Coordinates of C-alpha atoms in Angstrom, one line a residue:
M423 CA 0.0 0.1 -0.1
C424 CA 2.8 2.4 1.0
W425 CA 4.7 1.4 -2.2
S426 CA 1.8 2.2 -4.3
V427 CA 1.1 5.5 -2.7
A428 CA 4.8 6.5 -3.2
M429 CA 4.7 5.4 -6.7
S430 CA 1.5 7.7 -7.3
W431 CA 3.4 10.5 -5.8
L432 CA 6.5 10.1 -8.5
R433 CA 4.2 9.9 -11.6
P434 CA 5.0 12.4 -14.0
E435 CA 1.5 14.0 -13.7
S436 CA 1.7 14.2 -10.0
L437 CA 2.2 17.6 -8.7
L438 CA 3.9 16.4 -5.5
G439 CA 6.3 14.3 -7.8
K440 CA 7.0 17.3 -9.9
L441 CA 7.7 19.2 -6.5
L442 CA 9.9 16.7 -5.2
L443 CA 11.7 16.4 -8.5
F444 CA 12.0 20.2 -9.0
L445 CA 13.0 20.7 -5.5
G446 CA 14.6 17.6 -4.5
L447 CA 16.9 17.3 -7.3
P448 CA 18.7 20.5 -6.8
L449 CA 18.9 19.9 -3.2
L450 CA 20.6 16.6 -3.7
L451 CA 23.0 18.1 -6.3
L452 CA 23.7 20.7 -3.7
W453 CA 24.2 18.0 -1.1
A454 CA 26.5 16.1 -3.0
F455 CA 28.6 19.4 -4.0
S456 CA 28.5 20.3 -0.3
A457 CA 29.7 16.7 0.8
L458 CA 32.7 16.9 -1.6
N459 CA 33.6 20.3 -0.6
S460 CA 33.3 19.2 3.1
Y461 CA 35.5 16.2 2.2
V462 CA 38.1 18.4 0.5
S463 CA 38.0 21.0 3.5
A464 CA 38.1 18.2 6.1
L465 CA 41.2 16.7 4.4
N466 CA 43.0 20.0 4.2
A467 CA 42.2 20.5 7.8
A468 CA 43.5 17.0 8.8
T469 CA 46.7 17.7 6.5
Q470 CA 47.5 21.0 8.2
A471 CA 47.0 19.2 11.8
Y472 CA 49.1 16.2 11.1
D473 CA 51.9 18.4 9.2
R474 CA 52.1 20.3 12.5
T475 CA 52.8 17.2 14.4
L476 CA 55.3 16.0 11.5
L477 CA 57.3 19.4 11.8
A478 CA 57.3 19.0 15.8
S479 CA 58.7 15.5 15.3
A480 CA 61.3 16.7 12.9
R481 CA 62.5 19.5 15.3
I482 CA 62.7 17.1 18.1
V483 CA 65.1 15.0 15.9
A484 CA 67.0 18.1 14.9
E485 CA 67.2 19.0 18.7
R486 CA 69.3 15.7 19.3
L487 CA 71.9 16.5 16.7
N488 CA 75.3 16.8 18.1
V489 CA 79.0 16.6 16.9
H490 CA 81.2 13.8 18.2
H491 CA 84.9 13.7 17.1
G492 CA 84.4 15.9 14.3
E493 CA 81.4 14.1 13.1
L494 CA 77.7 15.0 13.2
Q495 CA 75.6 12.4 14.9
A496 CA 71.9 12.1 15.6
E497 CA 70.8 10.3 18.6
V498 CA 67.1 9.4 18.0
P499 CA 65.8 6.8 20.5
W500 CA 62.4 5.2 19.5
A501 CA 61.0 6.5 22.6
V502 CA 61.2 10.0 21.2
L503 CA 59.3 8.7 18.0
D504 CA 56.8 6.8 20.0
S505 CA 56.0 10.1 21.9
V506 CA 54.9 12.1 19.0
E507 CA 52.7 9.2 17.3
R508 CA 49.1 9.9 17.5
N509 CA 47.6 6.5 17.1
M510 CA 48.5 3.2 15.8
N511 CA 47.0 3.4 12.5
D512 CA 50.0 5.0 11.0
R513 CA 53.8 4.2 10.5
L514 CA 56.5 6.7 11.0
Y515 CA 59.8 7.0 9.0
Y516 CA 62.7 9.3 9.4
K517 CA 66.1 10.1 7.7
V518 CA 68.9 12.3 9.0
Q519 CA 71.6 13.9 6.5
D520 CA 74.7 15.6 7.6
T521 CA 75.8 18.9 5.9
H522 CA 77.5 16.7 3.1
G523 CA 74.3 15.0 2.3
R524 CA 75.2 11.6 3.9
V525 CA 72.5 9.7 5.6
I526 CA 73.6 9.4 9.1
S527 CA 70.6 7.9 10.8
G528 CA 67.0 6.5 9.7
Y529 CA 65.8 4.9 6.4
D530 CA 68.6 5.5 3.7
D531 CA 66.0 5.0 0.7
L532 CA 63.3 7.2 2.0
P533 CA 62.3 9.4 -1.3
A534 CA 64.1 12.7 -1.5
M535 CA 62.1 16.1 -1.8
P536 CA 61.2 16.5 -5.7
R537 CA 62.3 19.7 -7.2
G538 CA 59.6 22.5 -7.2
V539 CA 58.1 22.2 -3.8
A540 CA 57.8 25.5 -2.3
R541 CA 58.8 26.1 1.3
T542 CA 55.9 26.5 3.9
E543 CA 54.7 29.8 5.0
L544 CA 52.8 28.5 7.8
Y545 CA 55.7 28.0 10.3
P546 CA 58.9 30.1 11.1
A547 CA 61.2 27.3 10.0
L548 CA 63.1 26.2 6.9
A549 CA 60.5 23.4 6.2
W550 CA 58.8 21.7 3.3
F551 CA 56.0 19.2 3.2
Y552 CA 55.3 16.9 0.1
H553 CA 53.9 13.5 -0.9
A554 CA 55.6 10.5 -1.8
T555 CA 55.5 6.7 -2.3
Y556 CA 57.6 4.5 -0.2
Q557 CA 57.3 0.6 0.1
G558 CA 54.1 0.8 -1.8
Q559 CA 52.4 3.2 0.6
R560 CA 51.5 6.8 0.2
L561 CA 53.4 9.0 2.6
R562 CA 53.5 12.8 3.8
V563 CA 57.0 13.9 4.3
A564 CA 58.1 16.9 6.3
R565 CA 61.7 18.2 5.3
L566 CA 63.5 20.5 7.9
L567 CA 67.0 22.2 7.5
Q568 CA 68.6 22.6 10.7
P569 CA 71.8 24.9 10.8
V570 CA 75.0 23.2 12.4
N571 CA 78.1 25.4 13.6
E572 CA 80.0 23.3 16.0
D573 CA 83.5 21.9 16.1
G574 CA 84.4 23.1 12.5
I575 CA 81.3 21.7 11.0
N576 CA 79.2 24.5 9.4
G577 CA 76.2 23.8 7.0
M578 CA 72.5 22.7 7.0
A579 CA 71.7 19.3 8.1
E580 CA 68.5 17.9 6.7
I581 CA 65.8 16.0 8.8
Y582 CA 63.1 14.0 7.0
V583 CA 60.1 12.8 9.0
A584 CA 57.3 10.7 7.3
E585 CA 54.1 9.0 8.1
T586 CA 51.5 7.2 6.4
L587 CA 48.0 8.8 5.3
Q588 CA 45.7 6.3 7.2
S589 CA 44.8 8.8 10.1
R590 CA 44.6 11.8 7.9
H591 CA 41.9 9.9 5.6
L592 CA 40.2 8.5 8.7
L593 CA 39.8 12.0 10.2
A594 CA 38.6 13.5 6.8
R595 CA 36.0 10.4 6.4
Q596 CA 34.7 11.0 9.9
L597 CA 34.4 14.7 9.2
L598 CA 32.8 13.9 5.9
I599 CA 30.3 11.5 7.4
S600 CA 29.3 13.9 10.2
S601 CA 28.6 16.9 7.5
A602 CA 26.9 14.2 5.1
L603 CA 24.5 13.2 7.9
T604 CA 23.9 16.7 9.2
Q605 CA 23.1 18.1 5.4
G606 CA 21.4 14.9 4.4
G607 CA 19.0 15.1 7.4
L608 CA 18.4 18.9 6.6
V609 CA 17.6 17.9 2.8
L610 CA 15.3 15.0 3.9
L611 CA 13.7 17.2 6.4
T612 CA 13.1 19.9 3.8
L613 CA 11.5 17.4 1.1
V614 CA 9.3 15.9 3.9
L615 CA 8.0 19.2 4.9
A616 CA 7.4 20.2 1.4
G617 CA 5.5 17.3 0.8
L618 CA 3.6 17.7 3.8
L619 CA 2.8 21.3 3.0
L620 CA 1.6 20.2 -0.5
R621 CA -0.7 17.5 1.0
R622 CA -2.1 20.2 3.3
V623 CA -2.7 22.5 0.3
L624 CA -4.2 19.9 -1.8
K625 CA -6.5 18.7 0.9
P626 CA -9.1 21.3 0.2
M627 CA -8.9 20.7 -3.6
R628 CA -9.6 16.9 -3.3
K629 CA -12.5 17.8 -1.0
L630 CA -13.7 20.0 -3.9
S631 CA -13.0 17.3 -6.4
R632 CA -15.2 14.8 -4.4
L633 CA -18.0 17.5 -4.2
M634 CA -17.9 18.0 -8.0
V635 CA -18.0 14.2 -8.5
R636 CA -21.2 13.8 -6.2
R637 CA -22.8 16.7 -8.1
S638 CA -25.9 16.2 -10.5
P639 CA -25.5 17.0 -14.1
G640 CA -28.1 19.8 -13.7
E641 CA -27.0 21.5 -10.5
L642 CA -25.6 24.9 -11.2
T643 CA -25.4 26.3 -7.7
P644 CA -22.4 28.2 -6.7
L645 CA -19.4 26.2 -5.2
P646 CA -18.7 26.7 -1.6
D647 CA -15.5 28.6 -0.5
L648 CA -13.6 25.4 0.2
L649 CA -9.9 26.7 -0.8
P650 CA -8.8 28.8 2.0
W651 CA -5.6 30.1 0.3
S652 CA -5.8 33.6 -1.4
E653 CA -4.1 32.0 -4.6
T654 CA -6.6 29.4 -5.0
R655 CA -9.7 31.3 -4.0
L656 CA -9.6 33.0 -7.3
L657 CA -10.3 29.6 -8.9
I658 CA -13.6 29.3 -7.1
V659 CA -14.5 33.0 -8.0
A660 CA -13.8 32.2 -11.5
F661 CA -15.5 29.0 -11.5
N662 CA -18.8 30.6 -9.8
R663 CA -18.8 33.2 -12.5
Y664 CA -18.6 30.7 -14.9
I665 CA -21.7 28.8 -13.6
S666 CA -23.5 32.0 -13.3
R667 CA -22.9 32.8 -16.9
L668 CA -23.7 29.3 -17.7
R669 CA -27.0 29.4 -15.7
A670 CA -28.3 32.6 -17.5
L671 CA -27.3 31.1 -20.8
I672 CA -29.3 27.9 -20.0
A673 CA -32.3 30.0 -18.7
R674 CA -32.3 32.3 -21.9
Q675 CA -32.3 29.1 -24.1
E676 CA -35.0 27.6 -22.1
R677 CA -37.1 30.6 -22.3
F678 CA -36.4 30.9 -26.0
S679 CA -37.4 27.3 -26.6
A680 CA -40.5 27.7 -24.8
D681 CA -41.5 30.9 -26.8
A682 CA -40.3 29.4 -30.1
S683 CA -42.3 26.3 -29.6
H684 CA -45.3 28.6 -28.6
Q685 CA -44.9 30.8 -31.7
L686 CA -44.5 27.7 -34.1
K687 CA -47.7 26.2 -32.6
T688 CA -49.9 28.9 -34.0
P689 CA -49.1 28.8 -37.5
L690 CA -49.1 24.9 -37.4
T691 CA -52.6 25.0 -35.9
V692 CA -53.7 27.5 -38.4
L693 CA -52.4 25.3 -41.2
K694 CA -54.3 22.2 -39.8
T695 CA -57.6 24.3 -39.7
Q696 CA -57.1 25.6 -43.2
A697 CA -56.5 22.1 -44.5
A698 CA -59.4 20.8 -42.4
V699 CA -61.8 23.4 -44.1
A700 CA -60.4 22.7 -47.5
L701 CA -61.0 18.9 -47.0
A702 CA -64.5 19.6 -45.6
S703 CA -65.6 21.4 -48.6
D704 CA -66.5 20.3 -52.2
D705 CA -66.3 23.8 -53.6
P706 CA -63.2 24.6 -55.9
A707 CA -63.4 28.2 -55.0
Q708 CA -63.1 27.1 -51.3
W709 CA -60.1 25.0 -52.0
R710 CA -58.5 27.8 -53.8
E711 CA -59.1 30.3 -51.1
S712 CA -57.6 27.8 -48.4
L713 CA -54.6 26.9 -50.6
Q714 CA -54.0 30.7 -50.8
A715 CA -54.3 31.1 -47.1
M716 CA -52.1 28.2 -46.4
S717 CA -49.5 29.4 -48.9
A718 CA -49.5 32.9 -46.8
T719 CA -49.2 30.9 -43.6
L720 CA -46.4 28.8 -45.0
D721 CA -44.7 32.1 -46.0
Q722 CA -45.1 33.5 -42.5
T723 CA -43.8 30.2 -40.8
I724 CA -40.8 29.9 -43.1
T725 CA -39.9 33.6 -42.4
L726 CA -40.6 32.8 -38.6
T727 CA -38.1 29.6 -38.7
E728 CA -35.4 31.6 -40.4
R729 CA -35.6 34.4 -38.0
L730 CA -35.6 31.8 -35.0
L731 CA -32.6 30.1 -36.3
Q732 CA -30.6 33.3 -36.7
L733 CA -31.8 34.4 -33.3
A734 CA -30.8 31.0 -31.7
T735 CA -27.4 31.2 -33.4
L736 CA -26.7 34.7 -32.2
R737 CA -28.0 34.1 -28.7
R738 CA -25.5 31.2 -28.5
A739 CA -22.5 33.5 -28.7
E740 CA -20.6 34.5 -25.7
P741 CA -20.2 38.3 -25.3
G742 CA -16.3 37.9 -25.3
E743 CA -16.2 35.6 -28.2
T744 CA -13.9 36.8 -31.0
R745 CA -15.8 38.1 -34.1
A746 CA -14.7 37.4 -37.7
L747 CA -15.4 40.6 -39.0
G748 CA -14.8 41.7 -42.7
V749 CA -14.9 44.9 -44.5
V750 CA -18.3 45.9 -45.9
D751 CA -19.6 48.9 -48.0
L752 CA -22.5 49.9 -45.9
V753 CA -24.0 52.2 -48.7
A754 CA -24.0 49.1 -51.2
T755 CA -25.6 47.1 -48.6
A756 CA -28.5 49.5 -47.7
R757 CA -29.1 50.2 -51.4
E758 CA -29.3 46.5 -51.9
S759 CA -31.9 46.1 -49.3
C760 CA -34.0 48.9 -50.5
F761 CA -34.0 47.2 -54.0
S762 CA -34.8 43.8 -52.7
R763 CA -37.9 45.3 -50.9
L764 CA -39.3 47.5 -53.8
P765 CA -41.9 44.9 -54.8
Q766 CA -43.2 44.7 -51.2
A767 CA -43.3 48.7 -50.8
R768 CA -45.2 49.1 -54.2
S769 CA -47.8 46.3 -53.1
K770 CA -49.0 48.4 -50.2
P771 CA -48.0 51.1 -51.5
V772 CA -45.2 53.0 -49.7
D773 CA -42.5 55.5 -50.8
L774 CA -39.3 53.6 -50.1
G775 CA -36.0 55.3 -50.9
Y776 CA -32.5 55.9 -50.0
E777 CA -30.7 59.2 -49.2
G778 CA -27.2 60.1 -47.7
E779 CA -23.6 59.1 -48.7
E780 CA -23.3 58.4 -52.3
G781 CA -19.7 56.9 -52.3
P782 CA -18.7 53.7 -50.4
V783 CA -18.6 53.9 -46.6
W784 CA -16.4 50.9 -45.4
V785 CA -17.4 49.5 -41.9
A786 CA -16.1 46.3 -40.0
A787 CA -18.8 44.0 -40.1
E788 CA -20.1 40.5 -41.0
P789 CA -21.6 40.9 -44.6
L790 CA -24.6 38.4 -44.1
L791 CA -25.5 39.6 -40.9
L792 CA -25.5 43.3 -42.0
A793 CA -27.5 42.6 -44.9
E794 CA -29.9 40.5 -42.6
L795 CA -30.0 43.7 -40.3
C796 CA -31.0 46.0 -43.0
A797 CA -33.5 43.6 -44.3
N798 CA -35.2 43.2 -40.9
L799 CA -35.3 46.9 -40.4
L800 CA -36.9 47.5 -43.7
D801 CA -39.4 44.9 -43.3
N802 CA -40.6 46.3 -39.9
A803 CA -40.8 49.7 -41.3
L804 CA -42.7 48.6 -44.3
K805 CA -45.0 46.3 -42.2
Y806 CA -46.1 49.2 -39.6
T807 CA -46.1 52.1 -42.2
P808 CA -49.6 52.7 -43.5
A809 CA -50.5 52.8 -47.3
G810 CA -49.3 55.9 -48.9
G811 CA -46.6 56.3 -46.1
V812 CA -42.9 56.8 -46.5
V813 CA -39.9 54.6 -45.6
T814 CA -36.5 56.3 -46.0
V815 CA -32.8 54.6 -45.5
R816 CA -30.1 56.8 -44.6
V817 CA -26.2 56.5 -44.3
C818 CA -24.0 59.2 -43.0
V819 CA -20.7 59.3 -41.6
A820 CA -20.2 61.6 -38.3
A821 CA -17.5 61.6 -35.4
G822 CA -15.4 58.7 -37.0
E823 CA -18.5 56.2 -37.1
A824 CA -21.0 55.2 -39.6
M825 CA -24.8 55.6 -39.0
L826 CA -27.6 53.5 -40.5
D827 CA -30.8 55.1 -40.0
V828 CA -34.3 53.6 -41.0
E829 CA -37.2 56.1 -40.7
D830 CA -40.9 55.5 -41.5
S831 CA -44.1 57.7 -41.3
G832 CA -45.7 54.9 -39.1
P833 CA -47.2 55.2 -35.6
G834 CA -43.6 54.9 -33.9
I835 CA -43.0 53.4 -30.6
D836 CA -43.7 55.1 -27.2
A837 CA -40.6 55.8 -25.1
A838 CA -41.9 53.5 -22.5
Q839 CA -42.3 50.4 -24.7
R840 CA -38.8 50.8 -26.6
D841 CA -37.0 48.2 -24.4
Q842 CA -40.0 46.0 -25.0
A843 CA -39.8 46.2 -28.6
L844 CA -36.2 44.9 -28.7
T845 CA -37.2 41.7 -26.7
P846 CA -38.1 38.6 -28.6
F847 CA -41.8 37.5 -28.8
R848 CA -43.1 40.9 -27.3
R849 CA -46.0 42.5 -29.2
L850 CA -46.8 46.0 -28.8
D851 CA -50.0 47.5 -28.2
N852 CA -49.8 49.5 -31.4
A853 CA -49.1 46.3 -33.5
G854 CA -52.6 46.0 -34.4
M855 CA -53.7 43.3 -37.0
H856 CA -50.3 43.2 -38.3
P857 CA -49.1 39.4 -38.3
G858 CA -45.8 38.6 -36.7
A859 CA -44.0 37.2 -33.7
G860 CA -42.2 40.2 -32.5
L861 CA -38.8 39.1 -33.7
G862 CA -37.8 41.7 -36.2
L863 CA -36.3 44.4 -34.1
A864 CA -35.2 41.7 -31.5
L865 CA -33.1 40.2 -34.3
V866 CA -31.7 43.5 -35.4
N867 CA -30.6 44.1 -31.7
D868 CA -28.8 40.8 -31.3
I869 CA -27.0 41.4 -34.7
A870 CA -26.2 45.0 -33.4
R871 CA -24.9 43.4 -30.0
W872 CA -22.8 40.7 -32.0
H873 CA -21.1 43.6 -33.5
R874 CA -20.6 45.2 -30.2
T875 CA -22.8 48.0 -30.9
R876 CA -26.4 48.8 -30.0
V877 CA -30.0 49.8 -31.6
E878 CA -31.2 53.2 -30.9
L879 CA -35.0 53.8 -31.2
L880 CA -35.7 57.5 -31.8
N881 CA -38.6 59.7 -32.7
G882 CA -38.5 60.5 -36.4
D883 CA -38.0 64.3 -36.9
R884 CA -38.6 64.2 -40.8
L885 CA -41.4 61.8 -41.3
G886 CA -43.0 61.8 -37.7
G887 CA -42.8 57.8 -37.1
L888 CA -39.9 55.6 -35.8
L889 CA -36.3 56.3 -36.4
V890 CA -34.1 53.3 -36.0
R891 CA -30.4 54.1 -35.6
V892 CA -27.2 51.6 -35.6
R893 CA -23.8 52.9 -35.4
L894 CA -20.8 50.9 -36.9
P895 CA -17.1 51.6 -36.6
L896 CA -15.4 52.8 -39.8
H897 CA -12.8 51.1 -41.6
R898 CA -10.3 53.4 -43.2
S899 CA -9.3 51.4 -46.1
P900 CA -11.5 49.2 -48.7
P901 CA -10.9 45.4 -48.7
A902 CA -7.7 44.0 -50.6
Q903 CA -8.6 42.8 -54.1
S904 CA -7.1 39.4 -55.0
G905 CA -5.7 39.3 -58.5
V906 CA -6.6 36.8 -61.2

């Protein structure tokens, strides 16, 4: 069980494993470097300590030098050497040379000092220290020059004292082990504390995960504040805001679906009634009248369905969603909409015309949606303008933006009802007998919001009816033309 838990911590996707890797690997490298540095420092310290003892031994030997019958002699009893030994781990060797370089005591074959060894500056003596190999053993050798001026002998005697390196290495290893254990314990304690801290930090997140798993799919209530840390509390805030937006979106979709189903039931019921009337009659004239009524009802149903689909598509877009806008000539779009509605205007009749900018006015917009916006504005104006009335489309530029105005001579909309006019499926009191579902201005409003602008419902100063104004940002340059 413990092994499986440990392995789960070390998985690549484990946050604890990544923390241990990110924190533990540098600590281990630092530990290894520190251990190596401690070993070198301990070895240097042991070398200095034992070198001092070696020099003391050489001085003891130097003090035993004397001249007898004109010859230099060294009386070095083993008791003197035994008194300067530190332990039984190392062996001690020595050699004494007279002023002419002849060995007068000690080991004749003890290695001489190589060239290039610098005199030590740590002690006030003519002393040198160096490493050598003797009888297959590594030695540390101290060389001391002792002045002799007695009974006609003048010069420098040389004293060599050497010892093996076991005690030095033992002391260095002991210091290394002590340092490694201390620093290793510190590294281990750091990793353990980091792991415990991370487990404590992740405990509320695991609790939150269990809460989310137990939640029903349709539950959109805000999450409780289970993450006490200031850095993680923002996650709860952001998630609750997302839930709030999602709840509002679902509510809008449900309300839209209910309204749309209600609006579609009416023409379908009418179609069924008209078909039943036609089937119950044997009069061809009645059949023709029913078929014409059915055709008109189908046209209204098709228009209603198209607008419902467009409205549903726009309502699904998030407010912050990136828009794929193009460069569109607003004047050309407005004129094309006027031409496409001329038969409808003449059949009523209504005087439909365009005035304003003659040259291109380039705006940043989606071409199909902008054309649909113009078409819906004209459909709404022509529907509510009485016979013999006037509908005018204008495009003008002011304050760095383009304005699309559609003004009619109809009854207009009271200021208190203008917000209601932009809401889907809301019919105004002055709608009268005009058929419709109340989607025209609502669709215009959603298209304007999609373009990050708004629809303004104003009183028409020239024609006395309703003036609908939509502002769009100008685009300074026309779209690039691709060559053939």
